GROMACS .gro file of C-alpha atoms in nm:
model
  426
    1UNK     CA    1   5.080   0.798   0.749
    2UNK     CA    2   5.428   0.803   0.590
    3UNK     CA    3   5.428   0.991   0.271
    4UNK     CA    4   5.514   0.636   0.080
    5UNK     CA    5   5.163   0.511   0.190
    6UNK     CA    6   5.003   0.830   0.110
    7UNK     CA    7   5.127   0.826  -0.260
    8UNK     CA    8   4.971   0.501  -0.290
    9UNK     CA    9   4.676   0.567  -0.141
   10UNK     CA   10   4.628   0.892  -0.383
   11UNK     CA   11   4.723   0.660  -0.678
   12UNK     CA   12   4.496   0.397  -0.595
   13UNK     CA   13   4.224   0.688  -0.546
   14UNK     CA   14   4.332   0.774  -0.865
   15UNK     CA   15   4.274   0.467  -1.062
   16UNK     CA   16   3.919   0.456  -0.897
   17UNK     CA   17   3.804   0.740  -1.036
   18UNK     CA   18   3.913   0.685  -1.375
   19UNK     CA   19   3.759   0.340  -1.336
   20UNK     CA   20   3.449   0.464  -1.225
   21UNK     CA   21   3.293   0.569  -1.549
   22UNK     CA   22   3.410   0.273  -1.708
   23UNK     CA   23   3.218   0.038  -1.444
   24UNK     CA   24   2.896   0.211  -1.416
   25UNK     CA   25   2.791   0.131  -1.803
   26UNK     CA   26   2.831  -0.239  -1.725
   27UNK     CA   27   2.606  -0.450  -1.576
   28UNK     CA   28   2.743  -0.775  -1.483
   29UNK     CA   29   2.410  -0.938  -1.377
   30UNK     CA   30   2.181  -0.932  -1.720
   31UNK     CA   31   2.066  -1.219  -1.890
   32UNK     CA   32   2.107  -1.277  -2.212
   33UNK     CA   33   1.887  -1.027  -2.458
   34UNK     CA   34   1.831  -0.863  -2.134
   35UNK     CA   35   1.920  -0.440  -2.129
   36UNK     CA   36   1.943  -0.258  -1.870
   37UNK     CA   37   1.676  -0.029  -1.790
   38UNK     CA   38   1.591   0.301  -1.508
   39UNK     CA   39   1.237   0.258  -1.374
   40UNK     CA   40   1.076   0.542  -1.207
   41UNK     CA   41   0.819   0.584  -0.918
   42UNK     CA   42   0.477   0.740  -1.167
   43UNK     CA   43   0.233   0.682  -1.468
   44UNK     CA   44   0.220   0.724  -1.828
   45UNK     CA   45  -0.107   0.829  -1.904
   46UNK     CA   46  -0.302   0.773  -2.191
   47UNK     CA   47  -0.614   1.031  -2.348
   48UNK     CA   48  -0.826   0.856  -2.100
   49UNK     CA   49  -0.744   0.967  -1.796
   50UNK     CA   50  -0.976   1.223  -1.666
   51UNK     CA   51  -0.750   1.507  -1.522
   52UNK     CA   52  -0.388   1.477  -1.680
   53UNK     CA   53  -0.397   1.289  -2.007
   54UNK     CA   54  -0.109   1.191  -2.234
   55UNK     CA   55   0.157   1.340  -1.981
   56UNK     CA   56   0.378   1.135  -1.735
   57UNK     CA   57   0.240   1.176  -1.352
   58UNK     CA   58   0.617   1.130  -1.200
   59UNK     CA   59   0.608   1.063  -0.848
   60UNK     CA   60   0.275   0.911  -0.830
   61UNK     CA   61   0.281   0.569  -0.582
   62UNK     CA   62   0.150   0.263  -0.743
   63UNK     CA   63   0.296   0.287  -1.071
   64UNK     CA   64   0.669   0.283  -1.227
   65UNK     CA   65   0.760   0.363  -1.578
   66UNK     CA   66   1.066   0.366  -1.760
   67UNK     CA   67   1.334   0.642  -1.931
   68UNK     CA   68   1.313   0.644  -2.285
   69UNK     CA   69   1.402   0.276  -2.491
   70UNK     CA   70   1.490   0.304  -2.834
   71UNK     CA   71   1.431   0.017  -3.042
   72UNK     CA   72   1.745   0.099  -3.302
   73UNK     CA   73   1.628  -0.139  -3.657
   74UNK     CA   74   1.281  -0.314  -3.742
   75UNK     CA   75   1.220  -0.681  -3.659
   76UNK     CA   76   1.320  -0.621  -3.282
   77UNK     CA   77   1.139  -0.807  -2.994
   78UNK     CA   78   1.083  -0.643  -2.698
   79UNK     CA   79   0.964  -0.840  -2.402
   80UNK     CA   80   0.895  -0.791  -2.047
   81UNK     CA   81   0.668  -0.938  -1.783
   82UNK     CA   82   0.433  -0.798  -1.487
   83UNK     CA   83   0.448  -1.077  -1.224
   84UNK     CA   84   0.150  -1.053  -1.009
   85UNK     CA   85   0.125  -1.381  -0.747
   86UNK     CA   86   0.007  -1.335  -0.422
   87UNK     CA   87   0.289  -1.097  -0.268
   88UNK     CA   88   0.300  -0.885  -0.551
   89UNK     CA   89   0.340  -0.572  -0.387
   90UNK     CA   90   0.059  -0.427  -0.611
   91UNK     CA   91  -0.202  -0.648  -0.505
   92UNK     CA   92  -0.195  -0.828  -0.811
   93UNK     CA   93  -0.328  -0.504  -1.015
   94UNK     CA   94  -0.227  -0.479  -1.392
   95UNK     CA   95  -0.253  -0.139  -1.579
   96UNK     CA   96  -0.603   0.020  -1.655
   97UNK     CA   97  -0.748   0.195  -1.953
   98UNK     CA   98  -0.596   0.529  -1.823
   99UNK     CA   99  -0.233   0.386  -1.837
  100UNK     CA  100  -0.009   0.328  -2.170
  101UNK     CA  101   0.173  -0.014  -2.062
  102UNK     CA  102   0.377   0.126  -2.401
  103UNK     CA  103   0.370   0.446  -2.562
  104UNK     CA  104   0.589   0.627  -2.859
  105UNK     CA  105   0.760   0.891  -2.802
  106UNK     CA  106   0.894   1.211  -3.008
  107UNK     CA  107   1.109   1.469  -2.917
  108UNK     CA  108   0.960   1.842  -2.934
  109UNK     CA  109   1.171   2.201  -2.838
  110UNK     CA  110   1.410   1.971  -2.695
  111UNK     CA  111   1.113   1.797  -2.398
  112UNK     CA  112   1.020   1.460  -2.484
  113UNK     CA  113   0.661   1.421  -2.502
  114UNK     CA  114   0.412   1.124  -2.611
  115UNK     CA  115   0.343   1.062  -2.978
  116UNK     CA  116  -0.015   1.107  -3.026
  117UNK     CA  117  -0.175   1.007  -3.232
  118UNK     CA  118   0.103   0.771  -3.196
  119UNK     CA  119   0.105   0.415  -3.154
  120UNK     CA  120   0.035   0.290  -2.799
  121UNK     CA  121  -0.115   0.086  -2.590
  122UNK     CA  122  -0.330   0.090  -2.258
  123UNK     CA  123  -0.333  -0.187  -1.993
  124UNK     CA  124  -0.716  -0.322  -2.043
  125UNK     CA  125  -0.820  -0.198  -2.376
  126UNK     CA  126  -0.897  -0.412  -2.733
  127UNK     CA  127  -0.531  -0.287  -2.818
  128UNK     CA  128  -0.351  -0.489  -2.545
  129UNK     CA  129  -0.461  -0.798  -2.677
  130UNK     CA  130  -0.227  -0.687  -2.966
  131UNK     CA  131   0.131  -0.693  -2.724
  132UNK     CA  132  -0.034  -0.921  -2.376
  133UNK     CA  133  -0.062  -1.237  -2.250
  134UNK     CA  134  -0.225  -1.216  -1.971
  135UNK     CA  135  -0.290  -1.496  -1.682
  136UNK     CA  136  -0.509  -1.344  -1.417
  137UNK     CA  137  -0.365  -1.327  -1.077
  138UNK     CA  138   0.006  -1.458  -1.186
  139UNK     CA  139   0.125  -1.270  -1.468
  140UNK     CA  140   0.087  -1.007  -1.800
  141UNK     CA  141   0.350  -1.047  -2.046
  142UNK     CA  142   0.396  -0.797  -2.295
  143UNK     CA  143   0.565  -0.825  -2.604
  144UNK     CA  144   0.646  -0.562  -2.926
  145UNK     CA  145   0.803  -0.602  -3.237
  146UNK     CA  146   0.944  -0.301  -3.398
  147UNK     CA  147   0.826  -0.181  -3.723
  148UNK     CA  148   1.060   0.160  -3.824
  149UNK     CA  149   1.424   0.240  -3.723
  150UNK     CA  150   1.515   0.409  -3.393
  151UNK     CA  151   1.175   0.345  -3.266
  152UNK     CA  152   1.117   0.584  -2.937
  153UNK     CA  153   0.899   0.399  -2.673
  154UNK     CA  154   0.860   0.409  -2.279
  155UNK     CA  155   0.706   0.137  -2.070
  156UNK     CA  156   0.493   0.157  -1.785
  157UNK     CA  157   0.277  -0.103  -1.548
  158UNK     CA  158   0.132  -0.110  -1.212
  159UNK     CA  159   0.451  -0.218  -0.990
  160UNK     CA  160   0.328  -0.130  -0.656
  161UNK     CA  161   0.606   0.101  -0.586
  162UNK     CA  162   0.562   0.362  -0.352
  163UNK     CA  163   0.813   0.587  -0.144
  164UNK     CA  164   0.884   0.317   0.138
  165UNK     CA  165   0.900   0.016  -0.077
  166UNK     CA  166   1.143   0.160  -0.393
  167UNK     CA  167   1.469   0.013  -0.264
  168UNK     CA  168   1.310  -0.326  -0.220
  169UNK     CA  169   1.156  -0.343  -0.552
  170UNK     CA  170   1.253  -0.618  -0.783
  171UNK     CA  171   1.156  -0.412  -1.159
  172UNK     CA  172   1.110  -0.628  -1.457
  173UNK     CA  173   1.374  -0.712  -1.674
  174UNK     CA  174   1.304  -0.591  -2.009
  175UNK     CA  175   1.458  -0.820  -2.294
  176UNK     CA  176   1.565  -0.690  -2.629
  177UNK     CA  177   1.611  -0.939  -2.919
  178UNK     CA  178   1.668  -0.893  -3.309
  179UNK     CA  179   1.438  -1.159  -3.464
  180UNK     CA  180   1.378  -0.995  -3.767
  181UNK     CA  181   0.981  -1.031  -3.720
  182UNK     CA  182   0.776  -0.793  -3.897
  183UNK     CA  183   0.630  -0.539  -3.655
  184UNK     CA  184   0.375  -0.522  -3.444
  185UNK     CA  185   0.225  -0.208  -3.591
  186UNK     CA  186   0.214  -0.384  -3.960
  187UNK     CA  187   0.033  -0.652  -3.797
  188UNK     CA  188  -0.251  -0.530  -3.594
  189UNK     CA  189  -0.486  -0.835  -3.490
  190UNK     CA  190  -0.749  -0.629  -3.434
  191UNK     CA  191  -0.823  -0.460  -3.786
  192UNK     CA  192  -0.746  -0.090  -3.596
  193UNK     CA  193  -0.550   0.180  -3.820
  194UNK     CA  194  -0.181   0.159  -3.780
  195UNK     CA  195  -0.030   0.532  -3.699
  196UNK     CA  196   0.260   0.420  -3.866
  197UNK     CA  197   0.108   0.515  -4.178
  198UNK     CA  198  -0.055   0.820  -4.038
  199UNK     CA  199   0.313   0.933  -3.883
  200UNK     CA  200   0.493   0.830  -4.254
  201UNK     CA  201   0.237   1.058  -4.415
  202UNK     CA  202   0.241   1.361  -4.226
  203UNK     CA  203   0.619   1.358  -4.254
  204UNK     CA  204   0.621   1.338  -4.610
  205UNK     CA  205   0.268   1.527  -4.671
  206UNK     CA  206   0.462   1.880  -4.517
  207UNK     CA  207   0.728   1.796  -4.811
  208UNK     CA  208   0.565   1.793  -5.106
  209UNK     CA  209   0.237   2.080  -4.993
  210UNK     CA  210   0.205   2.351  -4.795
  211UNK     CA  211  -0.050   2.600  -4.759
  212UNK     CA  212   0.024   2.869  -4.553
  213UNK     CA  213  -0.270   2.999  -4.473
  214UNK     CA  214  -0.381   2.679  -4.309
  215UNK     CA  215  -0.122   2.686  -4.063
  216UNK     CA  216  -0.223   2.715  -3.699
  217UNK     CA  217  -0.582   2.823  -3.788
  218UNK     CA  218  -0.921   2.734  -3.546
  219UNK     CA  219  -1.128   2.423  -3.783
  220UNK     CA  220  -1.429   2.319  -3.628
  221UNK     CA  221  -1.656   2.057  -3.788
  222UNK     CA  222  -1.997   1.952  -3.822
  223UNK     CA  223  -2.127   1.609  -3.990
  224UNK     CA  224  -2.184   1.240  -3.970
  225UNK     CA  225  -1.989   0.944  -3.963
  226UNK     CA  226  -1.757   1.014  -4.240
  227UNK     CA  227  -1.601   1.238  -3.978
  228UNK     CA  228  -1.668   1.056  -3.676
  229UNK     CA  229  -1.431   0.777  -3.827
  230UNK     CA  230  -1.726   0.515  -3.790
  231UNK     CA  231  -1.491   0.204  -3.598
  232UNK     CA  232  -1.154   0.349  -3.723
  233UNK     CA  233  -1.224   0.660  -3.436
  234UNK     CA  234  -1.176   1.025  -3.518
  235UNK     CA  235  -0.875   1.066  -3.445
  236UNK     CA  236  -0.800   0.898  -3.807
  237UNK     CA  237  -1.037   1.097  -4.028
  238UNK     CA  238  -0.880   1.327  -4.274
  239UNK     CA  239  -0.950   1.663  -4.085
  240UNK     CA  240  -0.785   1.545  -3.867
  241UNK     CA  241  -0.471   1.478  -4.003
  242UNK     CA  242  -0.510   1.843  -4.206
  243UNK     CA  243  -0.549   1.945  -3.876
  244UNK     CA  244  -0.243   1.756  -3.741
  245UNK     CA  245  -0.018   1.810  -4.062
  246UNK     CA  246  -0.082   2.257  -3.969
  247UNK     CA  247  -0.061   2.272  -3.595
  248UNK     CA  248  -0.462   2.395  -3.610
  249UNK     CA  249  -0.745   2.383  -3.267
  250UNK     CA  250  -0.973   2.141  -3.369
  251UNK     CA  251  -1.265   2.083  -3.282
  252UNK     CA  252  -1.468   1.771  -3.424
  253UNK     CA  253  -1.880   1.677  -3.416
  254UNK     CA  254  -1.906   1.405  -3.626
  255UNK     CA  255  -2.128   1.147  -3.523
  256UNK     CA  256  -2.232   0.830  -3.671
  257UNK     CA  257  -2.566   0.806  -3.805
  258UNK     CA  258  -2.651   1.184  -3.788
  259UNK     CA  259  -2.851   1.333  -4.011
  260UNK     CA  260  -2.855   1.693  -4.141
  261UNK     CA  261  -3.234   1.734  -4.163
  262UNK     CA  262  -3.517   1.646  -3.851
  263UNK     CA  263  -3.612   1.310  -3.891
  264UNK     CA  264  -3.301   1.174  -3.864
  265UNK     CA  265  -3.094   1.047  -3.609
  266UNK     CA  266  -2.964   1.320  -3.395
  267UNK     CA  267  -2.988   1.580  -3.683
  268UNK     CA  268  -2.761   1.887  -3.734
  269UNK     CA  269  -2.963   2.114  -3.815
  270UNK     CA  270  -3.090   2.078  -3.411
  271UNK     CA  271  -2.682   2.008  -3.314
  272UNK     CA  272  -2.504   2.320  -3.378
  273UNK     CA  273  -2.624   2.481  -3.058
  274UNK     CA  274  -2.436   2.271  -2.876
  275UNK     CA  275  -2.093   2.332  -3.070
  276UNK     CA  276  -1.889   2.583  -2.855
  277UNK     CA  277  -1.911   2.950  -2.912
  278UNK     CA  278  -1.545   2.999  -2.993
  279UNK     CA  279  -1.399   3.183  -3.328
  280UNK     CA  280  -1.309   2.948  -3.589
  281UNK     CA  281  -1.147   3.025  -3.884
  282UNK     CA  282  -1.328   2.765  -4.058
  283UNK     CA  283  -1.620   2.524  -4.020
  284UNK     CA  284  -1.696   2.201  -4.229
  285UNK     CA  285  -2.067   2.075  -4.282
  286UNK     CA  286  -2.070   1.751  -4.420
  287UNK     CA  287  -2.365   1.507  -4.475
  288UNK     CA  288  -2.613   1.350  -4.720
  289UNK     CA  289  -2.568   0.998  -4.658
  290UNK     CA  290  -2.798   0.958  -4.404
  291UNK     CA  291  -3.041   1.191  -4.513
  292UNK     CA  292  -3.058   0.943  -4.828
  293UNK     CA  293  -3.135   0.623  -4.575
  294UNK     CA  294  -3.422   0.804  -4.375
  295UNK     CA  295  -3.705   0.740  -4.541
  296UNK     CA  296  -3.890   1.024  -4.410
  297UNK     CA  297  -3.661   1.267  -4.509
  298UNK     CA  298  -3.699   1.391  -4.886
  299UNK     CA  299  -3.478   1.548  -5.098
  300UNK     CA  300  -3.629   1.885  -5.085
  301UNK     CA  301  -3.601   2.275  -5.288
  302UNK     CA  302  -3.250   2.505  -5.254
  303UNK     CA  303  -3.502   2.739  -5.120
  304UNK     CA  304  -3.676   2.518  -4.843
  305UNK     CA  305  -3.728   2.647  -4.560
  306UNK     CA  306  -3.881   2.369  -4.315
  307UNK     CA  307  -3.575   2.162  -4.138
  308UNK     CA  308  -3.810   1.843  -4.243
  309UNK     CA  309  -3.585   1.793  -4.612
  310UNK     CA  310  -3.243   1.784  -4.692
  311UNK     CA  311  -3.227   2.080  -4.831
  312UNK     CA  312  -3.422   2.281  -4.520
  313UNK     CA  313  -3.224   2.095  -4.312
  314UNK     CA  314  -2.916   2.222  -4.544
  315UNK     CA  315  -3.055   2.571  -4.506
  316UNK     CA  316  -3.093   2.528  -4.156
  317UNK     CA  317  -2.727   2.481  -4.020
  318UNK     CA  318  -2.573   2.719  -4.279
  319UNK     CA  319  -2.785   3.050  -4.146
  320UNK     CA  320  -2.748   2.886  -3.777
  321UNK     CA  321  -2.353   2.852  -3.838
  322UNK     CA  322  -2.341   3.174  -3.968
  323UNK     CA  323  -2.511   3.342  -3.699
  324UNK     CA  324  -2.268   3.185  -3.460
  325UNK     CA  325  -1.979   3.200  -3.651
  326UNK     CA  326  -1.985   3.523  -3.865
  327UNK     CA  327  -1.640   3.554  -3.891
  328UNK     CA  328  -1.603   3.181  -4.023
  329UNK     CA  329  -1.592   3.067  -4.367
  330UNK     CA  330  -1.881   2.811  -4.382
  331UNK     CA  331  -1.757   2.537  -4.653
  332UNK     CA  332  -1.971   2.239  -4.742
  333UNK     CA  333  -1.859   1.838  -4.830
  334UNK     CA  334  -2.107   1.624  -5.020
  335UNK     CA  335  -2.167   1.238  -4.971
  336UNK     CA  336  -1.981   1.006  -5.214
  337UNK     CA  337  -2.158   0.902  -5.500
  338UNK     CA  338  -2.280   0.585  -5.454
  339UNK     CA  339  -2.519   0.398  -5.740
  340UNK     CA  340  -2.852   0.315  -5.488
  341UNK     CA  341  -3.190   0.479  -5.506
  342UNK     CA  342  -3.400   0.487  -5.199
  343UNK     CA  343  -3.801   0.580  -5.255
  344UNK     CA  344  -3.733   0.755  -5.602
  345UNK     CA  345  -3.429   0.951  -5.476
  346UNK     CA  346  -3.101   0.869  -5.548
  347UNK     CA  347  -2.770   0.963  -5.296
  348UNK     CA  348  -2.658   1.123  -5.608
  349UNK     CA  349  -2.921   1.395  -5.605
  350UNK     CA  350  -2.871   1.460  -5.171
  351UNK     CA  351  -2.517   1.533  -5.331
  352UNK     CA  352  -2.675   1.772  -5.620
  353UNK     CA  353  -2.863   1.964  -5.314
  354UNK     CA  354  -2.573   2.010  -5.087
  355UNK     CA  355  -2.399   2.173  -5.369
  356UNK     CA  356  -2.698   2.366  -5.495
  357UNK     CA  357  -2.816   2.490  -5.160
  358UNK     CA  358  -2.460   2.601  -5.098
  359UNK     CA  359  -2.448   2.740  -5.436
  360UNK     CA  360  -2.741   2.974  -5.309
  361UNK     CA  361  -2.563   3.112  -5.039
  362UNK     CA  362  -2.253   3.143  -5.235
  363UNK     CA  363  -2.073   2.998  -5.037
  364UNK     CA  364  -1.810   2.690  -5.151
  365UNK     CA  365  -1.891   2.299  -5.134
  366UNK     CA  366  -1.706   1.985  -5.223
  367UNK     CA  367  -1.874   1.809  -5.450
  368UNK     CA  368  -1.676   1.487  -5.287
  369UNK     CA  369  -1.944   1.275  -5.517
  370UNK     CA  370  -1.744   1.371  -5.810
  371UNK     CA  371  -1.487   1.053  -5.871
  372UNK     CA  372  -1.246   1.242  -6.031
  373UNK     CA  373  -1.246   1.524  -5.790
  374UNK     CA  374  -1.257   1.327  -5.446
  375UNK     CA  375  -1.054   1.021  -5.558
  376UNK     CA  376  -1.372   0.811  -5.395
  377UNK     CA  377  -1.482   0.543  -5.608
  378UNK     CA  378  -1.677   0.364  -5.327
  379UNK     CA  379  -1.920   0.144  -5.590
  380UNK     CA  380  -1.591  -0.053  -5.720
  381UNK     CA  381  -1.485  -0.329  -5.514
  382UNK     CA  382  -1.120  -0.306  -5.585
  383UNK     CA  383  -1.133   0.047  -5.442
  384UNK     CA  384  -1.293  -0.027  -5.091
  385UNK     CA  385  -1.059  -0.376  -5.108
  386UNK     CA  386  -0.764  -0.098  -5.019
  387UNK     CA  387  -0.955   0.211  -4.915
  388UNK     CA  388  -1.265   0.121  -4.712
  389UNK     CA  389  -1.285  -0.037  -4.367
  390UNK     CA  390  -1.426  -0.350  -4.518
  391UNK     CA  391  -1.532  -0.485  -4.846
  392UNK     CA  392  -1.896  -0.388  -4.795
  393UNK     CA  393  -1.838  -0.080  -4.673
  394UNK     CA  394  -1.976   0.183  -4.873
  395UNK     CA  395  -1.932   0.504  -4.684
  396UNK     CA  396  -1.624   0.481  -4.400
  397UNK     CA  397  -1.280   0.483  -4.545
  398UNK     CA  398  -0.986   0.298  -4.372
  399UNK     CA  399  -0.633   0.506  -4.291
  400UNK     CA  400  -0.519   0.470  -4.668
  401UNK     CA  401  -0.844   0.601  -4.790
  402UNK     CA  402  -0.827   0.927  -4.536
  403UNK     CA  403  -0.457   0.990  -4.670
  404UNK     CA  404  -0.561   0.896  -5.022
  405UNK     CA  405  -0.811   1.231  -5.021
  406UNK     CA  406  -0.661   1.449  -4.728
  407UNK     CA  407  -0.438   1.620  -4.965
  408UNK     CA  408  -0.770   1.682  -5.220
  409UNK     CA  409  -0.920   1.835  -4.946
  410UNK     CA  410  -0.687   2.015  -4.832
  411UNK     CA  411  -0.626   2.207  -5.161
  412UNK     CA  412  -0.970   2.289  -5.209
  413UNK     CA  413  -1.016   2.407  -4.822
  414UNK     CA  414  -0.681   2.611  -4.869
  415UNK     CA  415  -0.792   2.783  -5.178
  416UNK     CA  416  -1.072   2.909  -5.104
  417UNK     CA  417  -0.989   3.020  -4.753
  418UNK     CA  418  -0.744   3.236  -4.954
  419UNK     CA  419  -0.991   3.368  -5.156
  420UNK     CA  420  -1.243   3.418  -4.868
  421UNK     CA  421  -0.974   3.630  -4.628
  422UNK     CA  422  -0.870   3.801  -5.013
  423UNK     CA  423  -1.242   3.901  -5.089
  424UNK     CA  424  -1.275   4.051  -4.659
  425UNK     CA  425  -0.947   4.265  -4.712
  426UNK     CA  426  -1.081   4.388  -5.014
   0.00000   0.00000   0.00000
């Protein structure tokens, strides 16, 4: 080659290269709305899947999910569709229960990891009704609105795509449109608590409280439905988000319906020996309400000793927790008050025990039936309007309710956790 051609030849290599970078940003074939998005061979899985929850199984044939989207203002539509004819190469599969079809995202010691609890979505649950149209055996199209700015989500679905078949793989084209709709996670259709308002709170809750001594402790917890979350889940009750809001292990047995006495439905008192012999720092007995309902089961003495009242039941899982736990601060949480009697008892006075049997052990109860104290005014119907899961709920409170008295509790946990670990040092 003369040297003539070989300058040209290095310029024009030249000019490529600088090029280069330029070009591979563009992407002359989208649609309109459309943005261009890298799928990869693997699964996003939610807290259902048996062996590797809330993690991303790269790799894994069958499924393909996305690198991270960011959804930059509110009021944008996302929308993209799973195709599933006949020669789907997926068999005309769409995402289980064990999948997030869409999941947040939040960015933690510089990994990205899933939001939870954040807002997403599985393929076949109660929740995709909220983002899917699905038509069996053709398509599942899947559509979010954005509710907060710079919104962090992946998506995921079954694609078929395994090691032979990735080059041949026609993905889904994901569409991206600002329509100024309000989002999708301040309009659940399904009544379910938004974590939008969970997320908002803990963000601002660190701001304006902190207890120290809370932070990264072990909390397990014993009671009924008020911490199993009733059918708001407990992943919303306001332990929880204490728990959340301080980085602590823990460890939840609330169960609807239980009572604290035998006579009851699954009673505490006959519960503990299944919690796990680990060391919290702290464990929360709760109950009362259902106690109250059971006809059988009386209010009872302080002193009683049969498990057969309220306050024997009472008794009961303090010495058992104790026994179990001895290095645990044992702290107590009354029922709300609530204006009902039952066979010449009123809840009021399964309140009054709780505290008094407590009292006798001196050890430190809630008295969460005390308005003022608790914030819980469950008799008035303009508080459960905004605070309880329905109208004519008396007992379960909705995601505002848990925030509205997560900060009450957590003062009164705090302080006398303080004053417990002050009295063992001294």
């Amino acid at each position: 080659m003369k040297r003539s051609g070989r300058v040209r030849a290095l310029a024009a290599l030249l000019i490529a290269l600088m090029v280069a970078p330029l070009m591979s940003g563009c992407s002359p074939d989208l649609e309109e709305n459309e943005i261009a998005v890298k799928w990869h061979m693997g699964m996003v899985t939610s807290d259902l899947h048996e062996e590797s929850p809330l993690t991303i199984l790269d790799g894994l044939e069958g499924y393909s999910y996305t690198d991270i989207i960011t959804l930059e203002e509110p009021g944008m539509r996302l929308t993209f569709t799973d195709y599933n004819g006949e020669d789907a190469p997926d068999g005309g599969e769409y995402a289980t229960e064990e999948v997030f079809v869409l999941s947040h995202w939040e960015e933690k010691d510089g990994k990205w990891v899933i939001d939870h609890p954040g807002d997403n979505y599985t393929g076949v649950d109660g929740r995709s009704g909220e983002i899917a149209e699905i038509k069996r055996d053709e398509y599942a199209t899947y559509t979010y609105i954005s509710s907060y700015k710079d919104e962090k989500i992946r998506l995921c679905y079954a694609s078929g795509q395994t090691k032979r078949n990735t080059r041949k793989l026609d993905f889904p084209r994901v569409y991206v449109e600002q329509t100024f709709e309000t989002g999708t996670l301040l309009t659940s259709k399904t009544n379910i608590l938004k974590d939008i308002k969970v997320a908002e709170f803990l963000e601002t809750a660190k701001e304006t409280s902190w207890y120290e001594g809370l932070e990264g402790i072990t909390l397990y917890a014993m009671g009924d439905s008020y911490f199993g979350g009733s059918t708001n889940g407990k992943q919303y009750v306001w332990p929880n988000l204490m728990a959340q809001k301080y980085g602590m292990e823990f460890v939840n047995h609330g169960i609807g319906g239980s009572s604290v006495a035998i006579g009851g439905y699954m009673p505490m008192c006959s519960r503990i020996s299944q919690m796990p012999s680990g060391s919290p720092d702290i464990v929360l007995l709760e109950g009362g309400r259902n106690d109250f309902c059971e006809s059988s089961i009386s209010v009872g003495e302080p002193d009683d000793t049969v498990f057969t009242t309220f306050c024997g039941g009472v008794n009961s899982c303090i010495e058992q927790l104790q026994a179990k736990y001895p290095n645990a601060l044992i702290i107590g949480i009354t029922c709300w008050a609530h204006e009902e009697t039952r066979n010449d008892e009123t809840q009021q006075q399964y309140a009054d025990a709780m505290l008094a049997v407590f009292e006798r052990h001196g050890l430190p109860c809630f008295d969460a039936s005390n308005v003022e104290l608790s914030g819980v005014d469950i008799d008035r119907y303009s508080f459960r309007e905004k605070y309880s899961q329905n109208t004519g709920d008396i007992s379960h409170l909705n995601t505002d309710g848990m925030i509205l008295v997560e900060p009450r509790f957590e003062k009164f946990i705090a302080e006398q956790y303080q004053a417990f670990l002050a009295a063992k040092e001294g």
